[in-house]
Coordinates of N, CA, C and O in Angstrom, one line a residue:
Q8 N -48.4 -49.9 -18.0 CA -47.2 -48.9 -18.6 C -45.6 -49.3 -18.6 O -45.2 -50.1 -17.6
V9 N -45.5 -49.6 -19.7 CA -44.1 -50.6 -19.9 C -42.8 -49.5 -19.5 O -42.9 -48.5 -19.9
K10 N -42.0 -50.0 -18.5 CA -40.9 -49.4 -18.2 C -39.4 -50.2 -18.4 O -39.7 -51.3 -17.7
L11 N -38.7 -49.7 -18.7 CA -36.9 -50.3 -18.7 C -36.3 -49.5 -18.0 O -36.5 -48.3 -18.5
V12 N -35.7 -50.1 -17.1 CA -34.7 -49.4 -16.2 C -33.6 -49.9 -16.5 O -33.3 -51.3 -15.9
E13 N -32.6 -49.1 -17.2 CA -31.4 -49.8 -16.9 C -30.0 -49.3 -16.0 O -30.3 -48.1 -15.5
S14 N -29.1 -50.4 -16.1 CA -28.3 -49.9 -15.4 C -26.8 -50.4 -15.2 O -27.0 -51.6 -16.3
G15 N -25.6 -50.3 -15.2 CA -24.2 -51.1 -15.0 C -23.6 -50.0 -16.2 O -22.4 -50.7 -15.9
G16 N -23.7 -49.0 -16.7 CA -22.8 -48.4 -17.4 C -21.3 -47.8 -16.1 O -21.6 -47.8 -15.2
G17 N -20.4 -47.0 -17.1 CA -19.5 -46.4 -16.2 C -18.3 -46.5 -17.1 O -18.4 -46.4 -18.3
S18 N -17.3 -46.0 -16.4 CA -16.1 -46.5 -16.9 C -15.1 -47.3 -16.9 O -15.2 -47.8 -16.0
V19 N -14.3 -48.0 -18.0 CA -13.3 -48.7 -17.9 C -12.5 -48.6 -18.8 O -12.4 -48.1 -19.7
Q20 N -11.3 -49.2 -18.4 CA -10.0 -49.5 -19.2 C -10.0 -50.3 -20.5 O -11.2 -51.2 -20.6
P21 N -9.4 -50.0 -21.3 CA -9.4 -51.0 -22.7 C -9.1 -52.2 -22.2 O -8.2 -52.6 -21.4
G22 N -10.1 -53.0 -22.9 CA -9.7 -54.3 -22.4 C -10.6 -55.0 -21.0 O -10.5 -56.5 -21.1
G23 N -11.0 -54.2 -20.4 CA -12.1 -54.3 -19.6 C -13.5 -55.0 -19.9 O -13.9 -55.2 -20.9
S24 N -14.3 -55.2 -18.8 CA -15.4 -55.7 -19.4 C -16.8 -55.0 -18.2 O -16.3 -54.2 -17.3
L25 N -18.0 -54.9 -18.9 CA -18.9 -54.3 -17.9 C -20.1 -55.2 -18.5 O -20.4 -55.8 -19.6
R26 N -21.2 -55.1 -17.6 CA -22.6 -55.9 -17.7 C -23.7 -55.0 -17.6 O -23.5 -54.2 -16.4
L27 N -24.3 -54.6 -18.5 CA -25.5 -53.4 -18.5 C -26.9 -54.4 -18.2 O -26.8 -55.7 -18.8
S28 N -27.7 -54.0 -17.2 CA -28.8 -54.4 -17.0 C -30.3 -53.8 -17.3 O -30.1 -52.5 -17.4
C29 N -31.2 -54.2 -17.8 CA -32.2 -53.5 -18.1 C -33.6 -54.3 -17.6 O -33.5 -55.5 -17.9
A30 N -34.2 -54.2 -16.5 CA -35.0 -53.9 -16.0 C -36.4 -53.8 -16.5 O -36.8 -52.6 -16.6
A31 N -37.1 -54.8 -16.7 CA -38.7 -54.4 -17.2 C -40.0 -54.7 -16.4 O -39.9 -55.5 -15.7
S32 N -40.5 -53.9 -16.5 CA -42.0 -53.8 -16.0 C -43.2 -53.4 -16.9 O -42.7 -52.5 -17.6
G33 N -44.3 -54.3 -16.9 CA -45.0 -54.1 -17.6 C -45.0 -54.6 -18.9 O -45.7 -54.2 -20.4
Y34 N -44.0 -55.4 -18.7 CA -43.6 -56.1 -20.5 C -42.7 -57.4 -19.9 O -42.0 -57.2 -19.0
T35 N -43.2 -58.4 -20.8 CA -42.5 -59.7 -20.4 C -41.0 -59.9 -21.4 O -41.3 -59.9 -22.8
V36 N -40.1 -59.7 -20.9 CA -38.9 -60.1 -22.0 C -39.0 -61.3 -22.5 O -39.5 -62.2 -22.3
L37 N -38.5 -61.1 -23.5 CA -38.9 -62.4 -25.0 C -40.3 -62.5 -25.0 O -40.3 -63.3 -26.0
S38 N -41.1 -61.5 -24.6 CA -42.6 -61.8 -25.6 C -42.5 -61.4 -26.9 O -43.1 -61.9 -27.9
K39 N -41.3 -60.5 -27.1 CA -41.2 -60.2 -28.7 C -39.8 -59.5 -28.7 O -38.8 -59.9 -27.6
C40 N -39.2 -59.3 -29.7 CA -37.6 -59.1 -29.8 C -37.3 -57.6 -28.7 O -37.8 -56.8 -28.9
M41 N -36.2 -57.7 -28.4 CA -35.6 -56.6 -27.4 C -34.0 -56.9 -27.7 O -33.6 -57.4 -28.3
G42 N -33.1 -55.5 -27.6 CA -32.1 -55.4 -27.5 C -31.6 -54.1 -27.4 O -32.1 -53.5 -26.4
W43 N -30.3 -54.0 -27.7 CA -29.3 -53.1 -27.1 C -28.9 -52.2 -28.1 O -28.5 -52.9 -29.3
L44 N -28.9 -51.1 -28.3 CA -28.4 -50.1 -29.1 C -27.5 -49.2 -28.5 O -27.6 -48.8 -27.5
R45 N -26.9 -48.4 -29.5 CA -25.6 -47.4 -29.1 C -25.4 -45.9 -29.4 O -26.0 -46.2 -30.6
Q46 N -25.2 -44.9 -29.0 CA -24.7 -43.7 -29.8 C -23.9 -43.1 -29.3 O -23.7 -42.6 -28.1
A47 N -22.9 -43.1 -30.2 CA -21.7 -42.2 -29.8 C -21.8 -40.9 -30.3 O -22.5 -40.6 -31.1
P48 N -20.9 -39.8 -30.0 CA -21.4 -38.4 -29.9 C -20.8 -37.7 -31.4 O -19.9 -38.9 -32.1
G49 N -21.9 -37.8 -32.1 CA -21.9 -37.2 -33.5 C -22.2 -38.3 -34.7 O -22.0 -38.4 -35.7
K50 N -22.6 -39.4 -34.1 CA -23.1 -40.9 -34.8 C -24.5 -41.0 -34.4 O -25.4 -40.7 -33.6
E51 N -24.8 -41.8 -35.4 CA -26.2 -42.4 -35.0 C -26.6 -43.4 -34.6 O -25.6 -43.7 -34.4
R52 N -27.5 -43.6 -34.1 CA -27.8 -44.5 -33.2 C -27.8 -46.2 -34.0 O -28.4 -45.9 -34.8
E53 N -27.2 -47.0 -33.1 CA -26.8 -48.2 -33.9 C -27.1 -49.6 -33.4 O -27.1 -49.5 -32.0
G54 N -27.6 -50.4 -33.4 CA -28.0 -51.7 -33.3 C -26.8 -52.5 -32.7 O -25.9 -52.4 -33.3
V55 N -26.7 -52.7 -31.5 CA -25.6 -53.7 -31.2 C -25.6 -55.2 -31.2 O -25.1 -56.3 -31.5
A56 N -26.9 -55.8 -30.3 CA -27.2 -57.1 -30.1 C -28.8 -57.3 -30.0 O -29.2 -56.3 -28.9
Y57 N -29.4 -57.9 -30.4 CA -30.8 -57.9 -30.4 C -31.1 -59.7 -30.0 O -30.1 -60.6 -30.2
I58 N -32.1 -59.8 -28.9 CA -32.8 -60.9 -28.9 C -34.1 -61.6 -29.2 O -34.7 -60.5 -29.0
N59 N -34.3 -62.4 -30.2 CA -35.5 -62.3 -30.7 C -36.3 -63.1 -29.7 O -36.1 -64.0 -28.6
E60 N -37.8 -63.9 -29.9 CA -38.9 -63.9 -29.5 C -38.3 -65.5 -29.2 O -38.7 -66.1 -27.8
D61 N -37.8 -66.0 -30.1 CA -37.0 -67.6 -29.9 C -35.9 -68.0 -29.3 O -35.6 -68.7 -29.3
G62 N -35.2 -66.6 -28.4 CA -34.3 -66.7 -27.9 C -32.8 -66.5 -28.9 O -31.7 -66.4 -28.4
S63 N -33.1 -66.5 -30.2 CA -32.2 -66.4 -31.3 C -31.5 -64.8 -31.2 O -32.3 -64.1 -30.6
T64 N -30.2 -64.7 -31.6 CA -29.4 -63.5 -31.2 C -28.9 -63.0 -32.4 O -28.0 -63.9 -33.5
V65 N -28.5 -61.8 -32.6 CA -27.8 -61.3 -33.4 C -26.9 -60.4 -32.9 O -27.4 -59.7 -32.2
Y66 N -25.6 -59.7 -33.8 CA -24.7 -58.6 -33.1 C -24.2 -58.1 -34.3 O -24.2 -58.7 -35.5
A67 N -24.0 -57.1 -33.9 CA -23.4 -56.3 -35.0 C -21.9 -56.5 -35.1 O -21.3 -57.3 -34.4
D68 N -21.1 -56.5 -36.4 CA -19.9 -57.1 -36.6 C -18.9 -57.1 -35.6 O -17.9 -57.2 -34.9
S69 N -18.9 -55.5 -35.1 CA -18.0 -54.7 -34.4 C -18.0 -55.2 -32.9 O -17.0 -55.2 -32.4
V70 N -18.9 -56.0 -32.7 CA -19.0 -56.3 -31.3 C -19.3 -57.7 -31.3 O -19.2 -58.9 -30.0
K71 N -18.9 -58.7 -32.4 CA -19.4 -60.0 -32.2 C -18.2 -60.8 -31.4 O -17.1 -60.6 -31.6
D72 N -18.7 -61.6 -30.5 CA -17.3 -62.5 -30.0 C -16.9 -61.5 -28.9 O -16.0 -62.2 -27.9
R73 N -17.2 -60.2 -28.3 CA -17.1 -59.8 -27.3 C -18.3 -59.6 -26.4 O -17.7 -59.2 -25.2
F74 N -19.5 -59.1 -27.1 CA -20.8 -58.9 -26.8 C -21.3 -60.0 -26.5 O -22.0 -60.8 -27.3
T75 N -22.3 -60.3 -25.5 CA -23.4 -61.0 -25.5 C -24.6 -60.9 -24.4 O -24.8 -60.2 -23.5
V76 N -25.6 -60.8 -25.5 CA -27.2 -60.3 -24.7 C -27.5 -61.5 -24.4 O -27.5 -62.9 -25.0
S77 N -28.4 -61.3 -23.3 CA -29.7 -62.7 -22.6 C -30.5 -61.9 -22.0 O -30.3 -60.6 -21.9
V78 N -31.1 -62.9 -21.3 CA -32.1 -62.5 -20.7 C -32.3 -63.7 -19.3 O -31.9 -64.8 -19.5
D79 N -32.8 -63.2 -18.0 CA -33.2 -63.8 -17.0 C -34.5 -63.6 -16.9 O -35.1 -62.6 -16.7
N80 N -35.4 -64.8 -17.5 CA -36.6 -64.5 -17.5 C -37.3 -64.7 -15.7 O -38.3 -63.5 -15.8
A81 N -36.9 -65.1 -14.9 CA -37.4 -65.0 -13.4 C -37.4 -63.3 -13.3 O -38.0 -63.2 -12.1
K82 N -36.3 -62.6 -13.2 CA -35.8 -61.3 -13.0 C -36.6 -60.5 -14.0 O -36.6 -59.5 -13.6
N83 N -37.2 -61.1 -15.2 CA -37.6 -60.1 -16.0 C -36.5 -59.3 -16.5 O -37.0 -57.9 -16.5
T84 N -35.0 -59.5 -16.8 CA -34.4 -58.4 -17.4 C -33.4 -58.9 -18.4 O -33.2 -60.3 -18.5
L85 N -33.2 -57.9 -18.9 CA -32.1 -58.2 -20.2 C -30.7 -57.7 -20.0 O -30.9 -56.6 -19.0
Y86 N -29.8 -58.8 -20.1 CA -28.4 -57.9 -19.9 C -27.7 -58.0 -21.1 O -27.9 -58.7 -22.4
L87 N -26.7 -57.5 -21.1 CA -25.6 -57.1 -22.1 C -24.2 -57.3 -21.1 O -23.9 -56.4 -20.8
Q88 N -23.8 -58.3 -21.9 CA -22.2 -58.5 -21.3 C -21.3 -58.2 -22.1 O -21.2 -58.6 -23.4
M89 N -20.3 -57.3 -22.0 CA -19.4 -56.4 -22.5 C -17.9 -56.7 -22.3 O -17.7 -56.5 -20.8
N90 N -17.5 -57.4 -23.1 CA -16.0 -58.3 -22.7 C -14.9 -57.4 -23.8 O -15.0 -56.8 -24.8
S91 N -13.8 -57.3 -23.6 CA -12.7 -56.7 -24.3 C -13.0 -55.5 -25.0 O -13.0 -55.3 -26.0
L92 N -13.3 -54.6 -23.6 CA -13.7 -53.3 -24.6 C -12.8 -52.6 -25.2 O -11.6 -52.8 -24.6
K93 N -13.4 -51.9 -26.2 CA -12.4 -50.9 -26.5 C -13.0 -49.6 -26.4 O -14.1 -49.6 -26.4
P94 N -12.2 -48.7 -26.9 CA -12.5 -47.2 -26.9 C -13.4 -46.6 -27.8 O -14.6 -45.8 -27.6
E95 N -13.6 -47.4 -28.7 CA -14.9 -47.4 -29.4 C -15.7 -48.0 -29.4 O -17.1 -47.7 -30.1
D96 N -15.6 -48.5 -28.5 CA -17.1 -49.0 -27.8 C -17.8 -47.7 -27.0 O -18.9 -48.1 -26.5
T97 N -17.2 -46.8 -26.5 CA -17.7 -45.6 -25.8 C -18.8 -44.9 -26.5 O -18.9 -44.5 -27.6
A98 N -20.0 -45.0 -25.6 CA -21.3 -44.4 -26.3 C -22.5 -44.6 -25.1 O -22.2 -45.0 -24.1
M99 N -23.6 -43.8 -25.3 CA -24.3 -43.8 -24.7 C -25.4 -45.0 -25.3 O -25.8 -45.3 -26.5
Y100 N -25.6 -46.3 -24.3 CA -26.1 -47.4 -24.4 C -27.8 -47.2 -24.0 O -27.7 -46.7 -22.6
Y101 N -28.6 -47.8 -24.9 CA -30.1 -47.9 -24.9 C -30.9 -49.6 -25.0 O -30.4 -50.2 -25.5
C102 N -31.4 -50.0 -23.8 CA -32.3 -51.3 -23.8 C -33.4 -50.7 -25.1 O -34.0 -49.5 -24.3
A103 N -33.9 -51.4 -25.7 CA -35.0 -51.2 -26.2 C -35.9 -52.5 -26.6 O -35.3 -53.2 -26.6
A104 N -37.2 -52.4 -26.8 CA -38.2 -53.4 -26.7 C -39.3 -53.3 -27.9 O -39.6 -52.3 -28.1
E105 N -39.9 -54.1 -28.6 CA -40.9 -54.3 -29.4 C -42.2 -54.5 -29.1 O -42.1 -55.4 -28.2
A106 N -42.8 -54.1 -29.1 CA -44.6 -54.6 -29.3 C -45.0 -55.4 -29.7 O -45.8 -56.2 -29.0
S107 N -44.6 -55.9 -31.0 CA -45.2 -56.6 -31.9 C -44.3 -57.5 -32.6 O -44.8 -58.7 -33.1
S108 N -43.2 -57.1 -33.1 CA -42.2 -58.0 -33.6 C -41.4 -58.9 -33.2 O -40.7 -58.8 -32.3
P109 N -41.7 -60.2 -33.5 CA -41.0 -61.3 -32.8 C -39.5 -61.2 -33.0 O -38.7 -62.0 -32.4
Y110 N -39.1 -60.4 -34.2 CA -37.5 -60.7 -34.9 C -37.2 -59.5 -35.2 O -38.0 -58.6 -35.9
C111 N -35.9 -59.0 -34.9 CA -35.3 -58.0 -35.1 C -34.0 -58.3 -36.1 O -33.4 -59.2 -35.6
S112 N -34.1 -57.5 -37.0 CA -32.5 -57.3 -37.7 C -31.9 -56.3 -37.2 O -32.5 -55.1 -37.1
L113 N -30.3 -56.3 -37.6 CA -29.6 -55.2 -37.3 C -30.0 -54.0 -38.2 O -29.6 -52.8 -38.3
T114 N -30.7 -54.2 -39.4 CA -30.8 -53.1 -40.5 C -32.2 -52.4 -40.0 O -32.4 -51.3 -40.5
R115 N -32.9 -52.9 -38.7 CA -34.3 -52.3 -38.4 C -33.7 -50.8 -38.1 O -32.5 -50.4 -37.3
R116 N -34.6 -50.1 -38.4 CA -34.4 -48.5 -37.8 C -34.7 -48.7 -36.8 O -35.8 -48.7 -36.1
P117 N -33.7 -47.7 -35.4 CA -33.9 -47.6 -34.1 C -35.4 -46.9 -33.8 O -35.7 -47.7 -32.6
E118 N -35.8 -46.2 -34.4 CA -36.8 -45.8 -34.1 C -38.2 -46.5 -34.0 O -39.3 -46.2 -34.0
R119 N -38.1 -47.8 -34.9 CA -39.0 -48.5 -34.5 C -39.6 -49.4 -33.7 O -40.7 -49.9 -33.5
F120 N -38.4 -49.3 -32.5 CA -38.8 -50.0 -31.2 C -39.5 -49.2 -30.6 O -39.5 -47.7 -30.9
D121 N -40.4 -49.6 -29.8 CA -41.5 -49.1 -29.2 C -41.0 -48.8 -27.4 O -41.7 -47.8 -27.6
Y122 N -40.4 -49.4 -27.2 CA -40.1 -48.9 -25.4 C -38.7 -48.7 -25.7 O -38.0 -49.5 -26.3
W123 N -38.2 -47.5 -24.6 CA -36.8 -47.4 -24.6 C -36.6 -47.0 -23.2 O -37.0 -47.0 -22.3
S124 N -35.0 -47.4 -22.8 CA -34.3 -47.4 -21.5 C -34.0 -45.9 -21.1 O -34.1 -45.2 -22.7
Q125 N -33.7 -45.3 -20.3 CA -33.5 -43.9 -20.2 C -32.1 -43.9 -20.9 O -31.2 -42.6 -21.2
G126 N -31.2 -44.9 -21.1 CA -29.8 -44.8 -21.5 C -28.8 -44.7 -20.2 O -29.0 -44.0 -19.2
T127 N -27.7 -45.5 -20.4 CA -26.3 -45.4 -19.2 C -25.4 -45.0 -20.4 O -24.9 -45.6 -21.6
Q128 N -24.4 -44.6 -19.7 CA -22.7 -44.2 -20.7 C -21.7 -45.0 -20.0 O -22.0 -45.4 -19.1
V129 N -21.4 -45.5 -21.0 CA -20.2 -46.3 -21.2 C -18.8 -46.0 -21.3 O -19.1 -45.4 -22.7
T130 N -17.5 -45.7 -21.1 CA -16.7 -44.9 -21.3 C -15.6 -46.1 -21.4 O -15.2 -46.6 -20.2
V131 N -14.6 -46.1 -22.3 CA -13.7 -47.0 -22.4 C -12.4 -45.9 -22.7 O -12.2 -45.6 -24.0
A132 N -11.8 -45.6 -21.8 CA -10.5 -45.0 -21.8 C -9.3 -45.4 -20.9 O -9.7 -45.9 -19.9
S133 N -8.2 -45.5 -21.2 CA -7.0 -45.6 -20.2 C -6.6 -44.2 -19.5 O -7.2 -43.4 -19.5

């Protein structure tokens, strides 16, 4: 049984940083593509950052150069380092993983991911 357990959300002031973690069990990180998505109130869920089977990464334009997705194979954990946070980054953040696709693009429909974390709230406000 695959389980993705997320941690690290919270409240931070604009310009601050947070790191989200997603610990996987029953699933090996980087065995297929994984990533982070977010959903703000009243908006659709959107892809933020994905890491593919070969370690390549893709980022939404809105977070490029501010967010970094990475994995720790030894801990079987996916991370999202978020720097220079802005109020518009406020959302519920989810990690998600694919069962079969080695590559994910940002045009991928979120519902195509096979496994999901419970989500964690990130609030950026002064």
